[in-house]
């Protein structure tokens, strides 16, 4: 009986010492993990300049987006809600992915041709949009 109690106490003390010894290591590992994370991306702007929207629309239409080609250019306004731009980008993205579905994997990036990928990102940069 004494041996069982002694072994249980030794196990508890060892577990406590191990936990105390590993706590700073875990904290250091967590700090290293958070330090290597990519910085948070800035939020999309609240509005997009009408000229930037029209230029992005033109980029996407020239790349083959029927949605962009059918959308109307903005005129008579200085800026538009960012949702106009994000909707345009998302529609073109979906359209390009559907059109490029059967391309070989080596010719695609993000499930669309590299030319379509570049056009989408060029249009997004033109409007200052990071997420769509």
CSV table of C-alpha atoms in Angstrom, one decimal:
chain,number,residue,atom,x,y,z
A,1,UNK,CA,0.0,0.0,0.0
A,2,UNK,CA,2.8,2.4,0.9
A,3,UNK,CA,4.5,1.7,-2.4
A,4,UNK,CA,1.4,2.5,-4.4
A,5,UNK,CA,0.9,5.8,-2.5
A,6,UNK,CA,4.6,6.7,-3.0
A,7,UNK,CA,4.4,5.9,-6.7
A,8,UNK,CA,1.3,8.0,-7.1
A,9,UNK,CA,2.9,11.0,-5.4
A,10,UNK,CA,6.1,10.6,-7.4
A,11,UNK,CA,4.0,10.6,-10.6
A,12,UNK,CA,2.1,13.7,-9.6
A,13,UNK,CA,5.3,15.6,-8.7
A,14,UNK,CA,6.9,14.6,-11.9
A,15,UNK,CA,3.9,15.6,-14.0
A,16,UNK,CA,3.8,19.0,-12.2
A,17,UNK,CA,7.5,19.6,-12.8
A,18,UNK,CA,7.2,18.6,-16.4
A,19,UNK,CA,4.2,21.0,-16.9
A,20,UNK,CA,6.1,23.8,-15.2
A,21,UNK,CA,9.2,23.2,-17.4
A,22,UNK,CA,7.3,23.0,-20.7
A,23,UNK,CA,5.1,26.1,-20.1
A,24,UNK,CA,7.8,28.6,-21.2
A,25,UNK,CA,8.6,26.4,-24.2
A,26,UNK,CA,5.0,26.4,-25.3
A,27,UNK,CA,4.8,30.2,-24.9
A,28,UNK,CA,8.0,30.7,-26.9
A,29,UNK,CA,6.6,28.4,-29.6
A,30,UNK,CA,3.4,30.3,-29.7
A,31,UNK,CA,5.2,33.6,-30.0
A,32,UNK,CA,7.3,32.3,-32.9
A,33,UNK,CA,4.2,31.0,-34.6
A,34,UNK,CA,2.5,34.4,-34.3
A,35,UNK,CA,5.6,36.2,-35.4
A,36,UNK,CA,5.8,34.2,-38.7
A,37,UNK,CA,2.1,34.7,-39.6
A,38,UNK,CA,1.5,36.9,-42.6
A,39,UNK,CA,0.4,40.4,-41.6
A,40,UNK,CA,-3.4,41.1,-41.7
A,41,UNK,CA,-4.5,42.3,-45.1
A,42,UNK,CA,-6.0,45.7,-45.1
A,43,UNK,CA,-9.8,45.9,-45.5
A,44,UNK,CA,-11.3,46.7,-48.8
A,45,UNK,CA,-12.1,50.4,-49.3
A,46,UNK,CA,-15.7,51.5,-48.7
A,47,UNK,CA,-16.0,53.0,-52.2
A,48,UNK,CA,-14.2,52.7,-55.6
A,49,UNK,CA,-13.6,55.6,-57.9
A,50,UNK,CA,-15.8,55.4,-61.0
A,51,UNK,CA,-12.8,55.7,-63.3
A,52,UNK,CA,-11.0,52.8,-61.6
A,53,UNK,CA,-14.2,50.7,-61.8
A,54,UNK,CA,-14.5,51.5,-65.5
A,55,UNK,CA,-10.9,50.6,-66.2
A,56,UNK,CA,-11.2,47.3,-64.3
A,57,UNK,CA,-14.3,46.5,-66.2
A,58,UNK,CA,-12.4,47.2,-69.4
A,59,UNK,CA,-9.5,44.9,-68.4
A,60,UNK,CA,-11.9,42.0,-67.6
A,61,UNK,CA,-13.9,42.5,-70.8
A,62,UNK,CA,-10.7,42.5,-72.9
A,63,UNK,CA,-9.7,39.2,-71.1
A,64,UNK,CA,-13.0,37.7,-72.3
A,65,UNK,CA,-15.5,38.2,-69.4
A,66,UNK,CA,-19.0,38.5,-70.9
A,67,UNK,CA,-20.3,39.7,-67.5
A,68,UNK,CA,-17.9,42.7,-67.6
A,69,UNK,CA,-18.6,43.4,-71.2
A,70,UNK,CA,-22.4,43.5,-70.5
A,71,UNK,CA,-22.1,45.7,-67.4
A,72,UNK,CA,-22.6,49.4,-67.9
A,73,UNK,CA,-19.8,51.9,-67.3
A,74,UNK,CA,-20.3,54.2,-64.4
A,75,UNK,CA,-20.9,57.8,-65.3
A,76,UNK,CA,-22.2,60.8,-63.5
A,77,UNK,CA,-20.7,59.7,-60.2
A,78,UNK,CA,-17.3,60.2,-58.6
A,79,UNK,CA,-17.3,56.8,-56.8
A,80,UNK,CA,-19.4,53.7,-56.3
A,81,UNK,CA,-19.8,51.2,-53.4
A,82,UNK,CA,-17.0,48.6,-53.3
A,83,UNK,CA,-19.7,45.9,-53.7
A,84,UNK,CA,-19.9,46.9,-57.4
A,85,UNK,CA,-16.2,46.0,-57.8
A,86,UNK,CA,-16.3,42.9,-55.7
A,87,UNK,CA,-19.4,41.6,-57.6
A,88,UNK,CA,-17.7,42.3,-60.9
A,89,UNK,CA,-14.5,40.5,-59.9
A,90,UNK,CA,-16.4,37.5,-58.4
A,91,UNK,CA,-18.6,37.1,-61.5
A,92,UNK,CA,-15.5,37.3,-63.8
A,93,UNK,CA,-13.6,34.8,-61.6
A,94,UNK,CA,-16.5,32.3,-61.8
A,95,UNK,CA,-16.9,32.8,-65.5
A,96,UNK,CA,-13.2,32.3,-66.1
A,97,UNK,CA,-13.0,29.2,-63.9
A,98,UNK,CA,-15.9,27.6,-65.8
A,99,UNK,CA,-14.4,28.5,-69.2
A,100,UNK,CA,-10.9,27.1,-68.2
A,101,UNK,CA,-12.2,24.0,-66.4
A,102,UNK,CA,-10.6,21.6,-68.9
A,103,UNK,CA,-7.2,23.2,-69.2
A,104,UNK,CA,-4.3,21.1,-68.0
A,105,UNK,CA,-3.2,21.8,-64.4
A,106,UNK,CA,0.1,23.2,-65.5
A,107,UNK,CA,-1.6,25.9,-67.5
A,108,UNK,CA,-3.8,27.1,-64.6
A,109,UNK,CA,-3.5,29.1,-61.5
A,110,UNK,CA,-6.4,29.2,-59.0
A,111,UNK,CA,-8.5,27.0,-61.4
A,112,UNK,CA,-8.3,29.5,-64.3
A,113,UNK,CA,-5.8,30.2,-67.1
A,114,UNK,CA,-2.8,32.3,-66.1
A,115,UNK,CA,-3.9,35.1,-68.4
A,116,UNK,CA,-7.4,35.2,-66.8
A,117,UNK,CA,-5.8,35.1,-63.3
A,118,UNK,CA,-3.5,38.0,-64.2
A,119,UNK,CA,-6.5,40.0,-65.6
A,120,UNK,CA,-8.6,39.4,-62.5
A,121,UNK,CA,-5.7,40.5,-60.2
A,122,UNK,CA,-4.9,43.5,-62.4
A,123,UNK,CA,-8.5,44.6,-62.3
A,124,UNK,CA,-8.6,44.1,-58.5
A,125,UNK,CA,-5.4,46.2,-58.0
A,126,UNK,CA,-6.8,48.9,-60.3
A,127,UNK,CA,-9.8,49.3,-57.9
A,128,UNK,CA,-7.7,48.7,-54.7
A,129,UNK,CA,-9.7,45.6,-53.8
A,130,UNK,CA,-8.0,42.8,-51.9
A,131,UNK,CA,-10.9,40.4,-51.2
A,132,UNK,CA,-13.8,39.5,-53.4
